CSV table of C-alpha atoms and ligand atoms in Angstrom, one decimal:
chain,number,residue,atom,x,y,z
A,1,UNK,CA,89.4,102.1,48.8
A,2,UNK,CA,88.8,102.4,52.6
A,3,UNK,CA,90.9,105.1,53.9
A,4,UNK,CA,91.2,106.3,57.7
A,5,UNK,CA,93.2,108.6,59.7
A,6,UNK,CA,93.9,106.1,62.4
A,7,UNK,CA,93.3,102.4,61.9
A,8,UNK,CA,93.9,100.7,65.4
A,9,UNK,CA,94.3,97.0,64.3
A,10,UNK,CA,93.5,94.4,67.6
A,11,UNK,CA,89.6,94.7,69.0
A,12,UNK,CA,91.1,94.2,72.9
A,13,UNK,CA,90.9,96.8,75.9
A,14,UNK,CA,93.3,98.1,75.0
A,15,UNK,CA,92.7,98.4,71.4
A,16,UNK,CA,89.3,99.5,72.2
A,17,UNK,CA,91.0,102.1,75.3
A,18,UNK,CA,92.8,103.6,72.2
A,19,UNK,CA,90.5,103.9,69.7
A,20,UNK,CA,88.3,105.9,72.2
A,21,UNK,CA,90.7,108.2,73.3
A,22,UNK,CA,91.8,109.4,70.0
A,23,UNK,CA,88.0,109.8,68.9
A,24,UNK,CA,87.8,111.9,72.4
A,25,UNK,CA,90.9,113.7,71.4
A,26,UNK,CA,88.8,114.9,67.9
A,27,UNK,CA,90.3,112.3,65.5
A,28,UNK,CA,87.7,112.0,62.9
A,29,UNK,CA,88.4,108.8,61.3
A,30,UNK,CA,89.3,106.0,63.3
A,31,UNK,CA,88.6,102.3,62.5
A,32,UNK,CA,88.8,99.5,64.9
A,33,UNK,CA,89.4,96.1,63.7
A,34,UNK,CA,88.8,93.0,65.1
A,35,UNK,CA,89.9,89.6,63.4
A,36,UNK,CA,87.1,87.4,65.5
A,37,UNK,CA,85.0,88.8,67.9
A,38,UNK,CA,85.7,92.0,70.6
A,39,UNK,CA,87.2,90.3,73.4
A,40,UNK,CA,88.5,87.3,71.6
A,41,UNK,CA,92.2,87.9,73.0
A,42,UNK,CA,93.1,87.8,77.0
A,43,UNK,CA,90.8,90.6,77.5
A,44,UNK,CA,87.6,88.3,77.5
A,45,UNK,CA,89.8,85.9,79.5
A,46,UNK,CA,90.8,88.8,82.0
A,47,UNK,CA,91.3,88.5,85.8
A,48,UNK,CA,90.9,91.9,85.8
A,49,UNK,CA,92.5,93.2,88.7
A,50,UNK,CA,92.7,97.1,89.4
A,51,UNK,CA,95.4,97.7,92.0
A,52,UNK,CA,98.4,100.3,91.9
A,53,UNK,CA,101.0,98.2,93.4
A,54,UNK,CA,103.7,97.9,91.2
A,55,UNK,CA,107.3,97.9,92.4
A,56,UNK,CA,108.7,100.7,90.0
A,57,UNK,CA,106.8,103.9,89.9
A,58,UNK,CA,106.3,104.4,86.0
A,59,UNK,CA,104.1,101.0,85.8
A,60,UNK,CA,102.5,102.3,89.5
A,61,UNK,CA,101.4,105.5,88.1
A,62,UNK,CA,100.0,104.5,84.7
A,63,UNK,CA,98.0,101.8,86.8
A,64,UNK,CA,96.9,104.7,89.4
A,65,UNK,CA,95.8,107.5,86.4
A,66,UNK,CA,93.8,104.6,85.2
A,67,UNK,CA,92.3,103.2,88.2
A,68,UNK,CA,91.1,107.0,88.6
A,69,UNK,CA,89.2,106.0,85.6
A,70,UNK,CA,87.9,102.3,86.7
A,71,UNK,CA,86.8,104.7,89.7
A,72,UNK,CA,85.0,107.4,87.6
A,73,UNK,CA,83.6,105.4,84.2
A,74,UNK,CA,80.1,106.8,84.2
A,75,UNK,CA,81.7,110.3,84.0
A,76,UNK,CA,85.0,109.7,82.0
A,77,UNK,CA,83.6,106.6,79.2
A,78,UNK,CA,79.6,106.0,80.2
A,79,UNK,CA,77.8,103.3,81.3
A,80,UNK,CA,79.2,101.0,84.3
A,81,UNK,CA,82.6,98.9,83.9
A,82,UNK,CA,81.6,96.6,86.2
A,83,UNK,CA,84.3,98.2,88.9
A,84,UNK,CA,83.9,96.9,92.7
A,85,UNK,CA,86.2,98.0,95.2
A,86,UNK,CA,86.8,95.2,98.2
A,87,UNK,CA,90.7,96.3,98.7
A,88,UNK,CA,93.5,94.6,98.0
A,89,UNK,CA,96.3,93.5,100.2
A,90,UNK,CA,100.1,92.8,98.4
A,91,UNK,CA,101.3,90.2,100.7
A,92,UNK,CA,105.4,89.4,99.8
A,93,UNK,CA,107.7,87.3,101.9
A,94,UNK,CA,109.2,88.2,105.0
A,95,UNK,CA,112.5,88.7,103.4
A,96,UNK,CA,111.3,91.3,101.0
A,97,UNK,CA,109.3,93.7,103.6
A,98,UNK,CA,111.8,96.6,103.2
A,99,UNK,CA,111.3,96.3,99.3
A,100,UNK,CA,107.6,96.6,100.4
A,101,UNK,CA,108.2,99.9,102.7
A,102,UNK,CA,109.8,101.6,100.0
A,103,UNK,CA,107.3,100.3,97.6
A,104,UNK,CA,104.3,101.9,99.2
A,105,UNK,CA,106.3,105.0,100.1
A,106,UNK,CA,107.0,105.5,96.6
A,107,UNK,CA,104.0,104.7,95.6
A,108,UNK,CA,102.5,107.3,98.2
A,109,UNK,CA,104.3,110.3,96.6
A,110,UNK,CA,102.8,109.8,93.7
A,111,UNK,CA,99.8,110.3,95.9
A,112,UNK,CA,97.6,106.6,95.8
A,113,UNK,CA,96.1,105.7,98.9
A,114,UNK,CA,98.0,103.1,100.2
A,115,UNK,CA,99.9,102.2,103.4
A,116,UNK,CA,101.7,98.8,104.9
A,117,UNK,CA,99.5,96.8,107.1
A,118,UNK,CA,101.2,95.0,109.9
A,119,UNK,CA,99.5,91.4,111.0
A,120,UNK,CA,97.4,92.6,112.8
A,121,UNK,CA,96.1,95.1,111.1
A,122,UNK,CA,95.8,92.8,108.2
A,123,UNK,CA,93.5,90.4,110.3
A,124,UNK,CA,91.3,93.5,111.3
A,125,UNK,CA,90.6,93.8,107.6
A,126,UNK,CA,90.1,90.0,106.6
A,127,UNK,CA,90.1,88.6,109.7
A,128,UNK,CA,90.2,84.7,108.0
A,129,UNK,CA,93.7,85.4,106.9
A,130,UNK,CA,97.0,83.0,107.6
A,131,UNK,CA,99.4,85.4,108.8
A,132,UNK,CA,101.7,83.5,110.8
A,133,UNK,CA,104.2,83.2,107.7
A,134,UNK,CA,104.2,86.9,106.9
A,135,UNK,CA,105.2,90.0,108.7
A,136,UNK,CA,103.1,92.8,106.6
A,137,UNK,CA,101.2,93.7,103.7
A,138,UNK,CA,100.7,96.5,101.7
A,139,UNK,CA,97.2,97.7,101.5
A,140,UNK,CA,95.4,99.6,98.9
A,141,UNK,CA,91.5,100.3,99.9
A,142,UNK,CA,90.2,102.5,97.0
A,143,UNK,CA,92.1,99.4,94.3
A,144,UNK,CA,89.5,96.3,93.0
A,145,UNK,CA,88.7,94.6,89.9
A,146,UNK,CA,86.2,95.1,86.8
A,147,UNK,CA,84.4,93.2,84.2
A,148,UNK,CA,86.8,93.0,81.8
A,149,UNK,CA,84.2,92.7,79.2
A,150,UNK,CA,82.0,95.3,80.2
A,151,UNK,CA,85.3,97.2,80.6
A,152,UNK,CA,86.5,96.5,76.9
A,153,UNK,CA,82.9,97.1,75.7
A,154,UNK,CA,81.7,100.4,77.1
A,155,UNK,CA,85.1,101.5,75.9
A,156,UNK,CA,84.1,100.1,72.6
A,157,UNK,CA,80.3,101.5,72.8
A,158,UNK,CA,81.6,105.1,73.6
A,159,UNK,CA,84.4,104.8,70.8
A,160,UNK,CA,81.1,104.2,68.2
A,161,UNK,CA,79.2,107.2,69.7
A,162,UNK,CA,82.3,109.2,69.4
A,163,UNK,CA,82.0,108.1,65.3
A,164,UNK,CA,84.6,104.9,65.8
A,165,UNK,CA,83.7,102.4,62.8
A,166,UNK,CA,84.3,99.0,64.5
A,167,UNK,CA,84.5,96.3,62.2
A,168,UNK,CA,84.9,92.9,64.0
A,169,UNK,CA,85.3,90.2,61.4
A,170,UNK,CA,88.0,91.7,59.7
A,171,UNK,CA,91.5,91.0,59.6
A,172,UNK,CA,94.1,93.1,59.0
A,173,UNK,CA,96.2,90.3,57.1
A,174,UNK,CA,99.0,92.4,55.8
A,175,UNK,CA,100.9,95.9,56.8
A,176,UNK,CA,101.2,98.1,53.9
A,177,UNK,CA,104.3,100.5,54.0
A,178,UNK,CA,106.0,103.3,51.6
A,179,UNK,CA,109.8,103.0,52.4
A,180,UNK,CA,109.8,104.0,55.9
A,181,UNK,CA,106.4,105.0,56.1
A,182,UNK,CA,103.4,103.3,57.1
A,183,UNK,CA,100.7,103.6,54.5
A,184,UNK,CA,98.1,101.7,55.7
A,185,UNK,CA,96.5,98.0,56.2
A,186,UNK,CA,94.8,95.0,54.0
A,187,UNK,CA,92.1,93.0,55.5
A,188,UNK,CA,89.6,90.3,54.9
A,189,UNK,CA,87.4,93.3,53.5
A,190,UNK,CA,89.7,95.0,51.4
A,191,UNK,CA,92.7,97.4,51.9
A,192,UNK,CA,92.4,100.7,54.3
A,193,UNK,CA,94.6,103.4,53.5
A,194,UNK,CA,96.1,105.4,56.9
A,195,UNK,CA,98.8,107.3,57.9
A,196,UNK,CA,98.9,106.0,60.9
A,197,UNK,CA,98.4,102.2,62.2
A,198,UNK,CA,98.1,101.1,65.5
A,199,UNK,CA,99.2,97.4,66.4
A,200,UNK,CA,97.3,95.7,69.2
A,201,UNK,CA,96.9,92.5,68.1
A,202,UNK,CA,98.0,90.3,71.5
A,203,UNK,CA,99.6,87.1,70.5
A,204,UNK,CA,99.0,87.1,66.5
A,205,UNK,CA,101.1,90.1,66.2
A,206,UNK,CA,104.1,88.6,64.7
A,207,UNK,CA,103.2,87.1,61.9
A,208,UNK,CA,101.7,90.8,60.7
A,209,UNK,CA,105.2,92.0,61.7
A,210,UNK,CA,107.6,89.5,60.4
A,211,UNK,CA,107.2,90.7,56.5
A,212,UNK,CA,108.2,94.5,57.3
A,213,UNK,CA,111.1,92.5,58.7
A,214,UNK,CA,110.8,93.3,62.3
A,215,UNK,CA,110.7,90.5,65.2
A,216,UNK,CA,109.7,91.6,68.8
A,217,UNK,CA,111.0,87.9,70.8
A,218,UNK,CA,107.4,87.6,72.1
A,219,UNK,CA,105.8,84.3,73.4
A,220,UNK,CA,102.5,83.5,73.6
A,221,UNK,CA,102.3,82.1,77.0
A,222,UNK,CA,98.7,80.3,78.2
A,223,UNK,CA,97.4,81.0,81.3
A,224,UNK,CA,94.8,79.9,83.9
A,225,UNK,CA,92.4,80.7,86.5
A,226,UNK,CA,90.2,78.8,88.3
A,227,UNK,CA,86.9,79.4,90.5
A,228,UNK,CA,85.8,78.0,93.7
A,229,UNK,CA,82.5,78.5,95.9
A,230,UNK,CA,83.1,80.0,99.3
A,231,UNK,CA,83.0,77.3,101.9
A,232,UNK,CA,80.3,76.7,104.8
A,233,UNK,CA,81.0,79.5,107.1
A,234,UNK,CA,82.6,82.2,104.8
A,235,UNK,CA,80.1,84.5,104.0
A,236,UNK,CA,81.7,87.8,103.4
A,237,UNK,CA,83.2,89.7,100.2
A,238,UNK,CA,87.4,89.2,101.0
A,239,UNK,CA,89.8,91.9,100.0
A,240,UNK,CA,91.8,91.0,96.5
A,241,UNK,CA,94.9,88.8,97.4
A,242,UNK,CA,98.7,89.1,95.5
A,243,UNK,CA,100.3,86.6,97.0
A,244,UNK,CA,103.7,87.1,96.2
A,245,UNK,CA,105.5,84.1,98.9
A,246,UNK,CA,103.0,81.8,96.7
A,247,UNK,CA,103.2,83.5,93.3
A,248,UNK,CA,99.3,83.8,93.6
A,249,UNK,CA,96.3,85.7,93.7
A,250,UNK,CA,92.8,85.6,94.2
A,251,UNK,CA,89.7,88.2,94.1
A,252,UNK,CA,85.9,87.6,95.1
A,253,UNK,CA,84.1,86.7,91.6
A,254,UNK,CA,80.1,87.5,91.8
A,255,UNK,CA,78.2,87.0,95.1
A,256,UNK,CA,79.7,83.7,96.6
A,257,UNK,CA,83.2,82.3,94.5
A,258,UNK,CA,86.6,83.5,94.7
A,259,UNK,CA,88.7,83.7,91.3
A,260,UNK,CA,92.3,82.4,91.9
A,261,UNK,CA,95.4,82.3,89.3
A,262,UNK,CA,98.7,81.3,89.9
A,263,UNK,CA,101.9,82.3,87.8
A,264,UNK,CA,102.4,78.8,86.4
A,265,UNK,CA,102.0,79.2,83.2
A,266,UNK,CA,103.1,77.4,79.9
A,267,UNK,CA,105.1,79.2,77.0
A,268,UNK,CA,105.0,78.4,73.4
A,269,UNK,CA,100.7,78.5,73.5
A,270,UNK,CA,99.5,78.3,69.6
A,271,UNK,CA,96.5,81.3,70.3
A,272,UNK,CA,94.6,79.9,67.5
A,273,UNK,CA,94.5,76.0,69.2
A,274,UNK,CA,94.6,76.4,72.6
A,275,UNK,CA,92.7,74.1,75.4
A,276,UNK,CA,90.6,76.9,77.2
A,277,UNK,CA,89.7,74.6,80.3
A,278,UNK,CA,91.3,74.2,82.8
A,279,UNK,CA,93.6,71.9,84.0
A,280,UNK,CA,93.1,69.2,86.9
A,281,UNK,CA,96.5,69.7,88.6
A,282,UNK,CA,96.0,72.9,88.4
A,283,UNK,CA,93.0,73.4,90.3
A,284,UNK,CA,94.5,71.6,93.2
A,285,UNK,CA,97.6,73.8,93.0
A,286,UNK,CA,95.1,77.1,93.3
A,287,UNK,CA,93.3,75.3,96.0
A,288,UNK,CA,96.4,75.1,98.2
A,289,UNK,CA,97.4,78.5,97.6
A,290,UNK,CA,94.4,79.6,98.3
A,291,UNK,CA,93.7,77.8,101.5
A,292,UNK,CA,97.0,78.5,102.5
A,293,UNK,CA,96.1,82.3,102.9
A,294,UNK,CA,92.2,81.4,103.5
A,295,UNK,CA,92.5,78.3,105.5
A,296,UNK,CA,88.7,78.1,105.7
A,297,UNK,CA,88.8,77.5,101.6
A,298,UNK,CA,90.8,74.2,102.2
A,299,UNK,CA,87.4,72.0,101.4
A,300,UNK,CA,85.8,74.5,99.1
A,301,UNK,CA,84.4,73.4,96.0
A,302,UNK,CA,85.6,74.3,92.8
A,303,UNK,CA,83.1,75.6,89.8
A,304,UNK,CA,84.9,75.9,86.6
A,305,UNK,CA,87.9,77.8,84.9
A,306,UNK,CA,89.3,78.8,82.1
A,307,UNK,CA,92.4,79.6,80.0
A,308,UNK,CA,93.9,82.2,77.9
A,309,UNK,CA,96.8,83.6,76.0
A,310,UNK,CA,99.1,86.6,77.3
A,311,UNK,CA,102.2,87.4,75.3
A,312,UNK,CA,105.6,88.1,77.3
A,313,UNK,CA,108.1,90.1,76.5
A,314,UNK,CA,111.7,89.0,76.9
A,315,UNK,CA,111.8,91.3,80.2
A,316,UNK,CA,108.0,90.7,81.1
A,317,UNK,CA,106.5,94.7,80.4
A,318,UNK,CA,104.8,96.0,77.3
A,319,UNK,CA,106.3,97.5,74.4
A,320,UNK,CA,104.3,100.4,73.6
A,321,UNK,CA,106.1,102.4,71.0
A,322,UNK,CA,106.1,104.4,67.5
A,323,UNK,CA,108.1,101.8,65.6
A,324,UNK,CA,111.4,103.7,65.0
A,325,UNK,CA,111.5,102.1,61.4
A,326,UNK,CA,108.3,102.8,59.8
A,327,UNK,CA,106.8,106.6,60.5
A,328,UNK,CA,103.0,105.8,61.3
A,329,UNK,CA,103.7,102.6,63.0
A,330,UNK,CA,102.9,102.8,66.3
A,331,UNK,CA,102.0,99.3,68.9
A,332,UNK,CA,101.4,97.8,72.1
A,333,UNK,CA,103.1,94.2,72.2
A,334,UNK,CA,103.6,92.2,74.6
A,335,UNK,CA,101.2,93.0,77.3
A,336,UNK,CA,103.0,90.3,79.9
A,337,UNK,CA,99.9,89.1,81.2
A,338,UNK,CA,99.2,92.7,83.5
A,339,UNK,CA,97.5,95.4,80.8
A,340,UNK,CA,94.2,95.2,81.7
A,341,UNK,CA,94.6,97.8,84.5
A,342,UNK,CA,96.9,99.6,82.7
A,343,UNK,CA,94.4,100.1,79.5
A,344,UNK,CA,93.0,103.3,80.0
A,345,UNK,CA,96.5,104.8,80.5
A,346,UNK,CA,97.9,102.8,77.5
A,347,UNK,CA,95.0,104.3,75.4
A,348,UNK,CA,95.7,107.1,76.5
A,349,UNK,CA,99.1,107.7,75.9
A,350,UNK,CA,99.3,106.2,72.2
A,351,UNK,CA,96.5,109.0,71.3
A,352,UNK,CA,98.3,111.8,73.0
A,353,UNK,CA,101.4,110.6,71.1
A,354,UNK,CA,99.3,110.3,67.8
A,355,UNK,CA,97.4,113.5,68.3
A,356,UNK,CA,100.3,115.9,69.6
A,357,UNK,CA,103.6,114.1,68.4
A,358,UNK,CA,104.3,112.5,71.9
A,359,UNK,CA,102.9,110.8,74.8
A,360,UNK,CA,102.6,113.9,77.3
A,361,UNK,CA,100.3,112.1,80.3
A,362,UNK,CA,102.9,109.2,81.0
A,363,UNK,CA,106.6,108.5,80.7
A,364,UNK,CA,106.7,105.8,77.9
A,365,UNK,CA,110.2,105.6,77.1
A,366,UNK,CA,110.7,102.5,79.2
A,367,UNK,CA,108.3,100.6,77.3
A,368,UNK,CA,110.2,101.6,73.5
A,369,UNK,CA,110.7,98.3,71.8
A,370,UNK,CA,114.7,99.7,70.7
A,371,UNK,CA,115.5,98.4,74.9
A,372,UNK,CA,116.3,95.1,73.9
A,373,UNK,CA,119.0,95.7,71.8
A,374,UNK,CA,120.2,98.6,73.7
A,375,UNK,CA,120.4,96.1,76.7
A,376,UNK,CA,118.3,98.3,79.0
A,377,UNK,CA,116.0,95.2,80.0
A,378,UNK,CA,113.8,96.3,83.0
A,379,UNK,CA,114.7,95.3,86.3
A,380,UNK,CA,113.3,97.2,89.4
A,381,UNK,CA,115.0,98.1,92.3
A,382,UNK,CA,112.6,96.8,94.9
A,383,UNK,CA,111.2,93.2,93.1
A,384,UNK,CA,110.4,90.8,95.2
A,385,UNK,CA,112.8,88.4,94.0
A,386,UNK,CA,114.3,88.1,90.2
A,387,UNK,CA,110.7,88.3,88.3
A,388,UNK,CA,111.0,88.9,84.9
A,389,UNK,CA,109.2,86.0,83.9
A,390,UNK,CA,105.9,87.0,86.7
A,391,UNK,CA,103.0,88.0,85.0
A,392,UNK,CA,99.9,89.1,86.3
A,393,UNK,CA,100.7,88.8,90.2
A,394,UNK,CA,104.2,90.6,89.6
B,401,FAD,C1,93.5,84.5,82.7
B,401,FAD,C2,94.0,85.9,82.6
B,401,FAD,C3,94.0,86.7,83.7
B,401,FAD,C4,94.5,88.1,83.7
B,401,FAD,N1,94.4,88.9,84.8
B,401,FAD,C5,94.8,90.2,84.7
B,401,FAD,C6,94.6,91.0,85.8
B,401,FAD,O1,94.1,90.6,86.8
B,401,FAD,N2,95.0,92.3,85.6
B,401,FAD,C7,95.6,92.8,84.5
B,401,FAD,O2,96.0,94.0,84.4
B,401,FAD,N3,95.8,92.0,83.4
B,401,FAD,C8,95.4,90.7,83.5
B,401,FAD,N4,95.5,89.9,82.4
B,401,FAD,C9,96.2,90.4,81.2
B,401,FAD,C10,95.2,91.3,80.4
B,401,FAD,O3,94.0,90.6,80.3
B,401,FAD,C11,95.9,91.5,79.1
B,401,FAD,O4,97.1,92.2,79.3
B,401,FAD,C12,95.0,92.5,78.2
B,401,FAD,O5,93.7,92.0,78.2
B,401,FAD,C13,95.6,92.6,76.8
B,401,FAD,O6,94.7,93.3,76.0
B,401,FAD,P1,95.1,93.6,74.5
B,401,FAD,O7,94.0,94.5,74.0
B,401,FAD,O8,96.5,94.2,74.5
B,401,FAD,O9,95.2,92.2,73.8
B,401,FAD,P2,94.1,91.1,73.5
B,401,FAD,O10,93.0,91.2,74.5
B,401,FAD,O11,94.8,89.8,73.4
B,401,FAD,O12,93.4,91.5,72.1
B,401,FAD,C14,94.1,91.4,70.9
B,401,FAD,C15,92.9,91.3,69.9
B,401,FAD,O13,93.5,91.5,68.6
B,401,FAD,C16,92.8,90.7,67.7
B,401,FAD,N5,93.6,90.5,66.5
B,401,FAD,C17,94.8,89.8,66.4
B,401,FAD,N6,95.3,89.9,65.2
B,401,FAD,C18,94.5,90.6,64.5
B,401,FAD,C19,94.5,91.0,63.1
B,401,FAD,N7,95.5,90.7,62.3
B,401,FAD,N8,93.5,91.8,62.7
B,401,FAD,C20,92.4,92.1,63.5
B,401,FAD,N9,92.4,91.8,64.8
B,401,FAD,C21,93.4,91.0,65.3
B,401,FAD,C22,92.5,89.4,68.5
B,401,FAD,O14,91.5,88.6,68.0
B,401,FAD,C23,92.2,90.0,69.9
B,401,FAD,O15,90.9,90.1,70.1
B,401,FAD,C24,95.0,88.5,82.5
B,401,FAD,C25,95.1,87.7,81.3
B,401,FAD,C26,94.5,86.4,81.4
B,401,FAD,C27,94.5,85.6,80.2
């Protein structure tokens, strides 16, 4: 008999992000498992933007605490995430520029380093922008993007010098529970005993749920991106794009591509039989985006893609929660397609809950799965338009 003190179930970032906290926090037994491979989920698949620009502040400052970490890895996990900084611009609508003001004010109490750009300030910092169709942009110069494996694997790498056992290969196939109390998992390798379990297991996680009778309404939604070489002419890292008038965005990727997604994706994905190419409509539509914003991309050439699963939520944000049913049964559902950023945060939290009886770093009672029935959906004040159903450019 395997037995644990924590066994985090899902071998993501953000099952890797918690297992390391708790084993920095002093838990002494933790074990990581991972069904395929680490990374198997939308973390190996990530985009893997870092930006703080969020339009509530709870999701703003859980991405800000963690970009402190992008910012600092060597010091805070070891090794090198991968993190570059080229800025990001949040580009909305003209019609939404006041929910943009108030946006970046907010976002500057809780002190990120931020400000709204007008047009021409926006061309002084990518001068190859469109910006006849937009009035100002919010601008974030310290925010960027990682690699989200490197990410998800020095997190793992510091979680196994911190005495982590990380087992990939094993499935947890069955939650085992004592009346209201969660006991522990079985696996591919045998049963591990716990008093606490950790659920992070993207879009398989219902059918470990559904025989402890609970049902979270989440859809496994596949997603895509899609790479093209900088034209003749464009020779210069660009700042990361969210391009909410197009529902887009787009991010240098190595020394001479640009990485563009668009929020077109296509619910009811199988994650165990999905295609992982990429679609040809769907490069053209990234194309146009992209060259809308970056007319010199309009004849660039495109290099490859790929697609993955996210898992929405019925109001498109996480559920991060101790399941009130079962004592010992805590999760992270439904990461809605924008968790990689949020990861260290999210690890974070679930051990301070864990390891001191609540979350003390971050505020996540928005995120408790009970919301749905209670009818407190989210819905923020200052969205650019109804977008419950955005994912990773919301
Ligand atoms: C194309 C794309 C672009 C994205 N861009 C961004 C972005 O720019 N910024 C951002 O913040 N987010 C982005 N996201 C979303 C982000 O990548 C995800 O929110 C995040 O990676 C989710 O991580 P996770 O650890 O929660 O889940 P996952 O990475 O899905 O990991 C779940 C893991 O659990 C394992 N597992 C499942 N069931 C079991 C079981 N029974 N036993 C053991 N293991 C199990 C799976 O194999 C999998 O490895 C993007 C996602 C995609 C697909």
């Amino acid at each position: 008999m395997n037995t644990a003190d924590v066994i985090v179930v899902g071998g993501g970032v953000n099952g890797a992000s918690t297992a390391f906290f708790l084993a920095k926090a002093g838990v002494k037994k933790v074990v990581l498992l991972e069904r395929r491979q680490l990374g198997a989920g939308a973390s190996g698949k990530s985009g893997a933007l870092v930006r703080t620009h969020y339009t509530n502040p709870i999701e703003a400052n859980m991405a800000f605490e963690s970009l402190k970490v992008f910012r600092n890895w060597s010091e805070i996990v070891g090794g090198d995430c991968g993190f570059e900084s080229p800025g990001f611009l949040q580009v909305v609508a003209p019609q939404y520029e006041e929910q943009l003001r108030r946006n970046v004010a907010e976002h500057q109490r809780l002190g990120i380093n931020t400000r709204v750009l007008t047009t021409d300030e926006i061309l002084e910092i990518e001068p190859a922008t469109r910006v006849d169709d937009i009035t100002c942009a919010a601008y974030e110069p310290d925010s960027g993007f990682a690699d989200p494996n490197a990410t998800l694997y020095g997190f793992v790498n510091a979680a196994r010098d911190l005495g982590v056992d990380v087992r990939s290969g094993v499935e947890a196939t069955k939650l085992l529970a004592e009346g209201d109390k969660i006991t522990g998992v079985e696996t591919t390798d045998g049963a591990f005993m716990a008093d606490n379990v950790v659920l992070i297991p993207g879009p398989w996680a219902q059918r470990l749920v559904a025989p402890l009778g609970l049902e979270f309404d989440l859809e496994p939604r596949r997603v895509q991106v899609a790479v093209f070489r900088w034209p003749y002419g464009f020779d210069h890292r660009h700042p990361i794009f969210i391009d909410d008038s197009q529902e887009a965005w787009f991010r240098p990727e190595g020394a001479n591509s640009t990485l563009v997604g668009l929020e077109s994706g296509v619910d009811g994905a199988n994650p165990d039989d999905i295609a992982e190419g990429v679609d040809h409509d769907y490069v053209e539509d990234c194309r146009a985006a992209l060259s809308h914003r970056l007319p010199a991309f309009e004849h660039s050439t495109m290099r490859g893609g790929w697609a993955g699963v996210i898992t929405m939520s019925a109001d498109g944000r996480p559920i991060i929660d101790q399941i009130p049913a079962f004592a010992g049964l805590f999760c992270m559902l439904g990461d809605s397609g924008t968790s990689f950023k949020t990861a260290p945060a999210i690890g974070m939290g679930l051990a301070e809950w864990i390891t001191k009886g609540e979350p003390q770093s971050f505020d996540l009672h928005p995120f408790r799965s009970s919301r749905f029935a209670e009818g407190d959906l989210w819905l923020d004040e200052n969205a650019y338009g109804p977008h419950r159903e955005r994912t990773i450019s919301r």
